Short mmCIF file of C-alpha atoms in Angstrom, two decimals:
data_model
loop_
_atom_site.label_atom_id
_atom_site.label_comp_id
_atom_site.label_asym_id
_atom_site.label_seq_id
_atom_site.Cartn_x
_atom_site.Cartn_y
_atom_site.Cartn_z
CA UNK A 1 66.33 108.30 114.29
CA UNK A 2 65.41 108.00 117.95
CA UNK A 3 64.08 105.43 120.37
CA UNK A 4 60.86 106.24 122.20
CA UNK A 5 59.23 105.67 125.55
CA UNK A 6 56.44 103.02 125.68
CA UNK A 7 53.02 104.39 124.71
CA UNK A 8 51.49 103.27 128.01
CA UNK A 9 53.64 105.78 129.88
CA UNK A 10 52.82 108.80 127.70
CA UNK A 11 49.55 109.76 129.38
CA UNK A 12 51.18 110.19 132.78
CA UNK A 13 54.18 111.96 131.26
CA UNK A 14 51.93 114.26 129.24
CA UNK A 15 50.05 115.23 132.41
CA UNK A 16 53.32 115.97 134.19
CA UNK A 17 54.68 117.94 131.25
CA UNK A 18 51.51 120.03 130.97
CA UNK A 19 51.64 120.77 134.71
CA UNK A 20 55.28 121.79 134.47
CA UNK A 21 54.55 124.10 131.53
CA UNK A 22 51.68 125.69 133.46
CA UNK A 23 54.13 126.41 136.27
CA UNK A 24 56.44 128.27 133.91
CA UNK A 25 58.80 125.45 132.88
CA UNK A 26 58.79 126.76 129.30
CA UNK A 27 58.57 124.95 125.93
CA UNK A 28 61.22 122.47 124.85
CA UNK A 29 63.52 123.75 122.05
CA UNK A 30 63.63 121.53 118.93
CA UNK A 31 64.93 121.61 115.36
CA UNK A 32 62.56 120.69 112.58
CA UNK A 33 62.51 119.87 108.87
CA UNK A 34 59.74 120.04 106.32
CA UNK A 35 58.20 116.85 104.98
CA UNK A 36 58.26 117.00 101.20
CA UNK A 37 57.09 115.17 98.14
CA UNK A 38 59.58 113.33 95.95
CA UNK A 39 58.91 111.31 92.85
CA UNK A 40 60.19 107.86 93.62
CA UNK A 41 59.96 104.43 92.09
CA UNK A 42 57.22 102.43 93.73
CA UNK A 43 58.29 99.50 95.91
CA UNK A 44 57.07 96.00 96.48
CA UNK A 45 57.62 94.14 99.76
CA UNK A 46 58.98 90.60 99.51
CA UNK A 47 59.59 88.21 102.38
CA UNK A 48 62.80 86.25 102.83
CA UNK A 49 65.09 84.53 105.31
CA UNK A 50 68.34 85.59 106.93
CA UNK A 51 71.28 83.40 105.95
CA UNK A 52 74.76 83.42 107.49
CA UNK A 53 77.63 84.81 105.46
CA UNK A 54 79.47 81.50 105.88
CA UNK A 55 78.53 78.10 107.24
CA UNK A 56 81.07 75.35 107.92
CA UNK A 57 80.68 71.77 109.06
CA UNK A 58 84.13 71.45 110.63
CA UNK A 59 85.59 67.95 110.23
CA UNK A 60 88.50 66.09 111.82
CA UNK A 61 91.68 65.62 109.78
CA UNK A 62 92.61 62.48 111.73
CA UNK A 63 90.84 59.74 113.65
CA UNK A 64 90.99 59.35 117.40
CA UNK A 65 89.23 59.64 120.73
CA UNK A 66 87.91 63.08 121.74
CA UNK A 67 89.55 64.25 124.98
CA UNK A 68 88.49 67.91 124.86
CA UNK A 69 85.31 69.57 123.53
CA UNK A 70 84.97 73.00 125.20
CA UNK A 71 82.17 74.70 123.23
CA UNK A 72 78.39 74.27 123.26
CA UNK A 73 75.62 75.30 120.88
CA UNK A 74 75.21 79.07 120.83
CA UNK A 75 78.76 79.80 122.03
CA UNK A 76 80.79 82.41 120.16
CA UNK A 77 84.16 81.29 118.81
CA UNK A 78 87.17 83.13 117.41
CA UNK A 79 89.30 82.02 114.48
CA UNK A 80 91.89 79.56 115.78
CA UNK A 81 89.95 78.56 118.92
CA UNK A 82 90.26 74.85 119.74
CA UNK A 83 86.90 73.24 118.98
CA UNK A 84 88.03 69.70 119.88
CA UNK A 85 91.23 67.83 120.75
CA UNK A 86 91.97 64.16 120.05
CA UNK A 87 94.16 61.81 122.12
CA UNK A 88 97.85 61.89 121.01
CA UNK A 89 99.78 60.11 123.82
CA UNK A 90 101.52 57.60 121.53
CA UNK A 91 102.50 60.32 119.06
CA UNK A 92 103.90 62.49 121.85
CA UNK A 93 106.12 59.59 123.02
CA UNK A 94 107.34 59.12 119.44
CA UNK A 95 108.08 62.83 119.24
CA UNK A 96 110.12 62.75 122.47
CA UNK A 97 112.16 59.80 121.14
CA UNK A 98 112.74 61.56 117.82
CA UNK A 99 113.91 64.73 119.61
CA UNK A 100 116.41 62.71 121.69
CA UNK A 101 117.68 60.99 118.54
CA UNK A 102 118.14 64.39 116.91
CA UNK A 103 120.44 65.51 119.72
CA UNK A 104 122.55 62.37 119.23
CA UNK A 105 122.72 62.97 115.46
CA UNK A 106 123.77 66.57 116.02
CA UNK A 107 126.59 65.48 118.36
CA UNK A 108 127.87 62.98 115.80
CA UNK A 109 127.81 65.62 113.09
CA UNK A 110 129.57 68.19 115.28
CA UNK A 111 132.33 65.72 116.10
CA UNK A 112 132.95 64.94 112.45
CA UNK A 113 132.58 68.52 111.27
CA UNK A 114 134.97 69.90 113.88
CA UNK A 115 137.75 67.38 112.97
CA UNK A 116 139.85 65.10 115.22
CA UNK A 117 140.85 66.45 118.62
CA UNK A 118 144.54 67.17 119.26
CA UNK A 119 144.82 64.57 122.04
CA UNK A 120 143.50 61.88 119.69
CA UNK A 121 146.11 62.84 117.08
CA UNK A 122 148.84 62.75 119.74
CA UNK A 123 147.77 59.28 120.90
CA UNK A 124 147.74 58.01 117.30
CA UNK A 125 151.24 59.36 116.79
CA UNK A 126 152.48 57.71 119.98
CA UNK A 127 151.09 54.34 118.92
CA UNK A 128 152.74 54.80 115.51
CA UNK A 129 156.12 55.58 117.06
CA UNK A 130 155.83 52.62 119.41
CA UNK A 131 155.01 50.37 116.49
CA UNK A 132 158.08 51.64 114.62
CA UNK A 133 160.26 50.90 117.64
CA UNK A 134 158.90 47.36 117.86
CA UNK A 135 159.45 46.93 114.11
CA UNK A 136 163.06 48.11 114.43
CA UNK A 137 163.74 45.58 117.19
CA UNK A 138 162.12 42.83 115.16
CA UNK A 139 164.21 43.72 112.13
CA UNK A 140 167.41 43.76 114.23
CA UNK A 141 166.54 40.35 115.61
CA UNK A 142 165.96 39.03 112.10
CA UNK A 143 169.35 40.35 110.95
CA UNK A 144 171.15 38.73 113.89
CA UNK A 145 169.41 35.47 113.24
CA UNK A 146 170.48 35.56 109.60
CA UNK A 147 174.13 36.20 110.60
CA UNK A 148 173.94 33.23 112.91
CA UNK A 149 172.39 31.02 110.24
CA UNK A 150 175.03 28.33 110.76
CA UNK A 151 174.02 27.89 114.40
CA UNK A 152 170.34 29.01 114.18
CA UNK A 153 167.70 26.53 113.30
CA UNK A 154 165.27 26.95 110.42
CA UNK A 155 162.46 27.35 112.90
CA UNK A 156 164.20 30.27 114.66
CA UNK A 157 164.84 32.01 111.35
CA UNK A 158 161.22 31.63 110.24
CA UNK A 159 159.97 32.92 113.59
CA UNK A 160 162.20 36.00 113.40
CA UNK A 161 161.10 36.67 109.85
CA UNK A 162 157.39 36.36 110.80
CA UNK A 163 157.85 38.64 113.80
CA UNK A 164 159.48 41.29 111.61
CA UNK A 165 156.64 41.04 109.09
CA UNK A 166 154.02 41.45 111.85
CA UNK A 167 155.86 44.49 113.15
CA UNK A 168 155.94 46.08 109.68
CA UNK A 169 152.20 45.46 109.25
CA UNK A 170 151.51 47.05 112.63
CA UNK A 171 153.59 50.09 111.66
CA UNK A 172 151.57 50.44 108.44
CA UNK A 173 148.27 50.23 110.36
CA UNK A 174 149.28 52.81 112.96
CA UNK A 175 150.70 55.14 110.28
CA UNK A 176 147.35 54.99 108.46
CA UNK A 177 145.49 55.67 111.71
CA UNK A 178 147.77 58.60 112.45
CA UNK A 179 147.27 59.99 108.93
CA UNK A 180 143.48 59.64 109.23
CA UNK A 181 143.49 61.38 112.61
CA UNK A 182 145.67 64.16 111.26
CA UNK A 183 143.62 64.67 108.07
CA UNK A 184 140.25 64.43 109.85
CA UNK A 185 137.01 62.72 108.66
CA UNK A 186 136.39 62.40 104.94
CA UNK A 187 134.00 64.88 103.32
CA UNK A 188 131.47 62.15 102.50
CA UNK A 189 131.36 61.13 106.18
CA UNK A 190 130.56 64.71 107.21
CA UNK A 191 127.89 65.03 104.51
CA UNK A 192 126.31 61.73 105.55
CA UNK A 193 126.15 62.85 109.16
CA UNK A 194 124.63 66.19 108.07
CA UNK A 195 122.00 64.38 106.00
CA UNK A 196 121.06 62.21 108.99
CA UNK A 197 120.51 65.37 111.08
CA UNK A 198 118.25 66.84 108.36
CA UNK A 199 116.30 63.58 108.09
CA UNK A 200 115.74 63.51 111.85
CA UNK A 201 114.56 67.15 111.84
CA UNK A 202 112.11 66.27 109.05
CA UNK A 203 110.80 63.37 111.13
CA UNK A 204 110.20 65.70 114.09
CA UNK A 205 108.30 68.14 111.87
CA UNK A 206 106.18 65.28 110.55
CA UNK A 207 105.26 64.16 114.07
CA UNK A 208 104.53 67.73 115.20
CA UNK A 209 102.29 68.26 112.17
CA UNK A 210 100.52 64.96 112.84
CA UNK A 211 99.89 65.95 116.47
CA UNK A 212 98.59 69.36 115.34
CA UNK A 213 96.19 67.62 112.94
CA UNK A 214 94.59 66.02 116.00
CA UNK A 215 93.52 69.52 117.16
CA UNK A 216 90.39 70.83 115.42
CA UNK A 217 90.30 74.65 115.28
CA UNK A 218 87.71 77.24 114.24
CA UNK A 219 88.30 78.40 110.64
CA UNK A 220 86.67 81.83 111.26
CA UNK A 221 84.89 83.93 113.88
CA UNK A 222 81.35 82.71 114.39
CA UNK A 223 78.84 80.82 116.51
CA UNK A 224 78.42 77.12 117.22
CA UNK A 225 75.07 75.88 115.89
CA UNK A 226 75.43 72.09 116.07
CA UNK A 227 77.52 69.70 118.17
CA UNK A 228 78.49 66.58 116.23
CA UNK A 229 80.54 64.77 118.90
CA UNK A 230 81.32 64.70 122.64
CA UNK A 231 84.25 63.87 124.93
CA UNK A 232 84.98 60.14 124.86
CA UNK A 233 83.57 59.53 121.40
CA UNK A 234 85.67 58.23 118.52
CA UNK A 235 85.79 60.38 115.40
CA UNK A 236 86.98 59.13 112.04
CA UNK A 237 89.14 60.98 109.56
CA UNK A 238 86.82 63.44 107.81
CA UNK A 239 84.11 62.92 110.43
CA UNK A 240 82.03 65.97 111.49
CA UNK A 241 82.89 67.65 114.78
CA UNK A 242 80.91 70.89 114.97
CA UNK A 243 78.99 73.30 112.75
CA UNK A 244 79.65 77.04 112.97
CA UNK A 245 78.22 80.05 111.16
CA UNK A 246 79.60 83.53 110.47
CA UNK A 247 77.15 86.34 111.31
CA UNK A 248 79.46 89.35 111.03
CA UNK A 249 77.43 90.10 107.92
CA UNK A 250 74.30 88.30 106.75
CA UNK A 251 72.45 87.77 103.50
CA UNK A 252 68.69 88.04 103.20
CA UNK A 253 67.50 85.69 100.47
CA UNK A 254 64.24 86.89 98.95
CA UNK A 255 62.28 85.37 96.04
CA UNK A 256 61.31 88.08 93.52
CA UNK A 257 58.53 87.72 90.93
CA UNK A 258 59.60 87.95 87.31
CA UNK A 259 57.65 91.17 86.67
CA UNK A 260 59.86 92.98 89.20
CA UNK A 261 63.25 91.31 88.73
CA UNK A 262 64.23 93.65 85.89
CA UNK A 263 63.94 96.64 88.24
CA UNK A 264 66.34 95.18 90.81
CA UNK A 265 69.95 96.25 90.28
CA UNK A 266 73.19 95.26 91.96
CA UNK A 267 74.30 97.79 94.55
CA UNK A 268 70.81 99.19 95.26
CA UNK A 269 70.13 100.28 98.83
CA UNK A 270 66.89 98.77 100.12
CA UNK A 271 64.90 99.00 103.33
CA UNK A 272 64.71 95.82 105.42
CA UNK A 273 62.39 95.28 108.38
CA UNK A 274 61.89 92.57 110.99
CA UNK A 275 58.88 91.94 113.21
CA UNK A 276 61.16 91.47 116.22
CA UNK A 277 63.28 94.61 115.69
CA UNK A 278 61.46 97.89 116.21
CA UNK A 279 64.18 100.21 117.46
CA UNK A 280 66.44 100.30 114.39
CA UNK A 281 66.24 101.52 110.82
CA UNK A 282 67.86 98.71 108.83
CA UNK A 283 69.08 98.81 105.26
CA UNK A 284 70.86 96.38 102.99
CA UNK A 285 72.57 96.29 99.61
CA UNK A 286 71.54 94.07 96.71
CA UNK A 287 74.57 91.80 96.38
CA UNK A 288 73.48 89.06 94.04
CA UNK A 289 70.70 88.43 91.52
CA UNK A 290 70.41 84.80 90.47
CA UNK A 291 69.56 84.77 86.75
CA UNK A 292 67.53 81.56 86.95
CA UNK A 293 64.06 81.26 88.46
CA UNK A 294 62.91 78.39 90.61
CA UNK A 295 61.25 75.84 88.32
CA UNK A 296 58.19 75.50 90.53
CA UNK A 297 57.60 79.00 91.92
CA UNK A 298 59.04 80.95 88.95
CA UNK A 299 60.62 83.34 91.45
CA UNK A 300 64.17 84.69 91.15
CA UNK A 301 66.42 84.50 94.24
CA UNK A 302 67.94 87.86 95.23
CA UNK A 303 70.54 88.24 97.99
CA UNK A 304 70.59 91.40 100.09
CA UNK A 305 73.77 91.88 102.17
CA UNK A 306 73.41 93.47 105.63
CA UNK A 307 75.92 94.47 108.29
CA UNK A 308 75.01 92.82 111.59
CA UNK A 309 74.80 94.57 114.95
CA UNK A 310 75.15 93.45 118.56
CA UNK A 311 72.19 92.93 120.85
CA UNK A 312 73.95 92.56 124.16
CA UNK A 313 76.12 89.43 123.91
CA UNK A 314 74.35 88.03 120.84
CA UNK A 315 74.05 89.15 117.21
CA UNK A 316 70.98 91.22 116.41
CA UNK A 317 70.38 89.45 113.10
CA UNK A 318 70.22 85.67 113.44
CA UNK A 319 70.13 82.98 110.80
CA UNK A 320 66.60 81.94 109.92
CA UNK A 321 64.90 85.21 110.92
CA UNK A 322 62.01 86.37 108.74
CA UNK A 323 62.73 89.64 106.91
CA UNK A 324 60.69 91.99 104.73
CA UNK A 325 62.57 93.76 101.96
CA UNK A 326 61.22 96.73 99.97
CA UNK A 327 62.38 96.38 96.37
CA UNK A 328 61.74 98.77 93.45
CA UNK A 329 58.63 97.84 91.48
CA UNK A 330 59.14 100.05 88.43
CA UNK A 331 56.19 102.46 88.55
CA UNK A 332 56.99 106.06 89.46
CA UNK A 333 54.87 107.58 92.22
CA UNK A 334 55.03 110.49 94.61
CA UNK A 335 55.84 109.88 98.23
CA UNK A 336 56.27 111.94 101.37
CA UNK A 337 59.88 111.97 102.58
CA UNK A 338 61.43 113.12 105.87
CA UNK A 339 65.00 112.99 107.22
CA UNK A 340 65.88 109.72 108.90
CA UNK A 341 66.68 111.65 112.10
CA UNK A 342 62.96 112.35 112.43
CA UNK A 343 62.13 108.68 113.05
CA UNK A 344 61.20 107.57 116.56
CA UNK A 345 61.64 103.82 116.84
CA UNK A 346 61.12 101.27 119.58
CA UNK A 347 57.32 100.94 119.63
CA UNK A 348 55.14 98.44 117.80
CA UNK A 349 55.16 100.87 114.86
CA UNK A 350 57.55 103.70 113.92
CA UNK A 351 56.44 107.34 114.27
CA UNK A 352 57.53 110.96 113.92
CA UNK A 353 56.65 114.07 115.92
CA UNK A 354 54.81 116.75 113.93
CA UNK A 355 54.83 120.33 115.19
CA UNK A 356 51.33 121.82 115.43
CA UNK A 357 49.90 125.10 116.77
CA UNK A 358 48.28 125.08 120.19
CA UNK A 359 44.80 126.60 120.68
CA UNK A 360 44.70 130.32 121.51
CA UNK A 361 44.63 131.24 125.17
CA UNK A 362 41.58 132.67 126.89
CA UNK A 363 42.93 136.21 126.59
CA UNK A 364 43.38 135.80 122.84
CA UNK A 365 47.15 135.44 122.99
CA UNK A 366 48.71 132.89 120.61
CA UNK A 367 48.80 129.42 122.10
CA UNK A 368 52.32 128.55 120.98
CA UNK A 369 53.43 125.24 119.51
CA UNK A 370 53.10 121.60 120.54
CA UNK A 371 53.90 118.19 119.05
CA UNK A 372 51.71 115.29 118.02
CA UNK A 373 52.91 111.77 117.21
CA UNK A 374 52.20 110.53 113.69
CA UNK A 375 52.20 106.77 113.17
CA UNK A 376 53.86 105.82 109.88
CA UNK A 377 55.03 102.97 107.69
CA UNK A 378 58.49 103.18 106.15
CA UNK A 379 59.17 103.05 102.44
CA UNK A 380 62.04 103.75 100.08
CA UNK A 381 65.17 105.71 100.97
CA UNK A 382 66.86 108.49 99.03
CA UNK A 383 70.17 109.41 100.62
CA UNK A 384 69.39 110.66 104.12
CA UNK A 385 65.67 110.83 103.40
CA UNK A 386 63.12 108.07 103.92
CA UNK A 387 59.57 107.72 102.66
CA UNK A 388 56.87 107.74 105.34
CA UNK A 389 53.32 106.57 104.71
CA UNK A 390 50.65 107.58 107.19
CA UNK A 391 49.64 110.74 109.03
CA UNK A 392 52.32 113.01 107.57
CA UNK A 393 51.58 115.47 104.76
CA UNK A 394 53.91 117.51 102.56
CA UNK A 395 54.85 120.73 104.36
CA UNK A 396 54.43 119.28 107.86
CA UNK A 397 57.16 120.29 110.25
CA UNK A 398 58.74 117.16 111.76
CA UNK A 399 61.16 117.23 114.68
CA UNK A 400 64.68 116.09 113.78
CA UNK A 401 66.57 117.15 116.92
CA UNK A 402 65.21 116.95 120.43
CA UNK A 403 62.60 114.29 119.62
CA UNK A 404 64.20 111.75 121.98
CA UNK A 405 62.81 113.67 124.97
CA UNK A 406 59.42 114.69 123.59
CA UNK A 407 55.97 113.56 124.70
CA UNK A 408 52.62 114.01 122.93
CA UNK A 409 51.16 117.46 123.53
CA UNK A 410 54.37 118.83 124.97
CA UNK A 411 54.96 122.56 124.28
CA UNK A 412 57.95 123.21 122.01
CA UNK A 413 59.81 126.10 120.45
CA UNK A 414 61.48 125.86 117.05
CA UNK A 415 65.15 126.88 117.17
CA UNK A 416 65.74 127.29 113.45
CA UNK A 417 63.78 127.78 110.29
CA UNK A 418 62.45 124.47 108.94
CA UNK A 419 64.98 122.62 106.82
CA UNK A 420 63.97 121.36 103.39
CA UNK A 421 66.56 118.56 103.42
#
């Protein structure tokens, strides 16, 4: 399959080529194959539309004001690209506060988990010893007062007794404090502090997730087809933001009459043509046959899957394009088939170059070989062969290698015997 030079330029090129050959430039070497007849199921051409593989109306998960909307209709996007971003200032402040609180919770937990510091235990012990000393003095005072009961008043005895009791209570309190410092925090205190750390971490994750939900991302590679919002607008939860379509592969939906639907099988390779694409031989695979006809038209929808191609920066096959699909019609007929490499595409119609003999020279010597373009219409495919309808007959030698540089009437030489494949 080759692309050709515009027809308007061939006359001048043919003149130049003929002049060059007359000056001894020599014929152009080519490889050829024989056109041959093959019994093939007849085809019927049905017209359909190109549909994207996937279409998504991307919606917002949260409500808010749009602060970023970077893409426009027709722009290509990659999976994960940010399609829009909503305002999250308040949430970000809450997140910063929650992160600071987490640090405080972690410090509390570390202090409890690591136990009481040695200097704290030493201080508790010192206070306990001091309290014991005070209690001993108070007790001694009480004993002296009791021995002097004849001279001591009742008030002095009661005061000494109360002072001794207060000293004992203080000793008990400081002994308990020393024991607590020595033993460290209770297990339930440590577990409670650990649970507070986990709860704060969960709160941070919740806020981070909520902020992320304010960022609308592309769910797959594709193209923007509709803008549903703009910067500064308010979108509601579930409100549309943008529509994108996936054109990595496309489906051609064609309506098939009931008399032909039984001949269409899943997995069949079919020829697909477009008025706007002349330089490619396109094929698709029958992917789906809907087993219910439209109630009004009585036609059965059939989906033909096609791999897309690039046309510069844009996809070659676009959603909504009109396509013609050749489907099997059931009747067996003979057709003329040539290798696909023989096709010359790029003009208003496809063609092949047929090798023909040149007229004998004036001295009677053989005239050699030349090529003539044969305008064709494409039909069914069988492996690497394709049916051609037009000015090609069984047994014609068609050029399969070297045709990209040929011009009508150009002298050629055949390198190999004609191939039958």
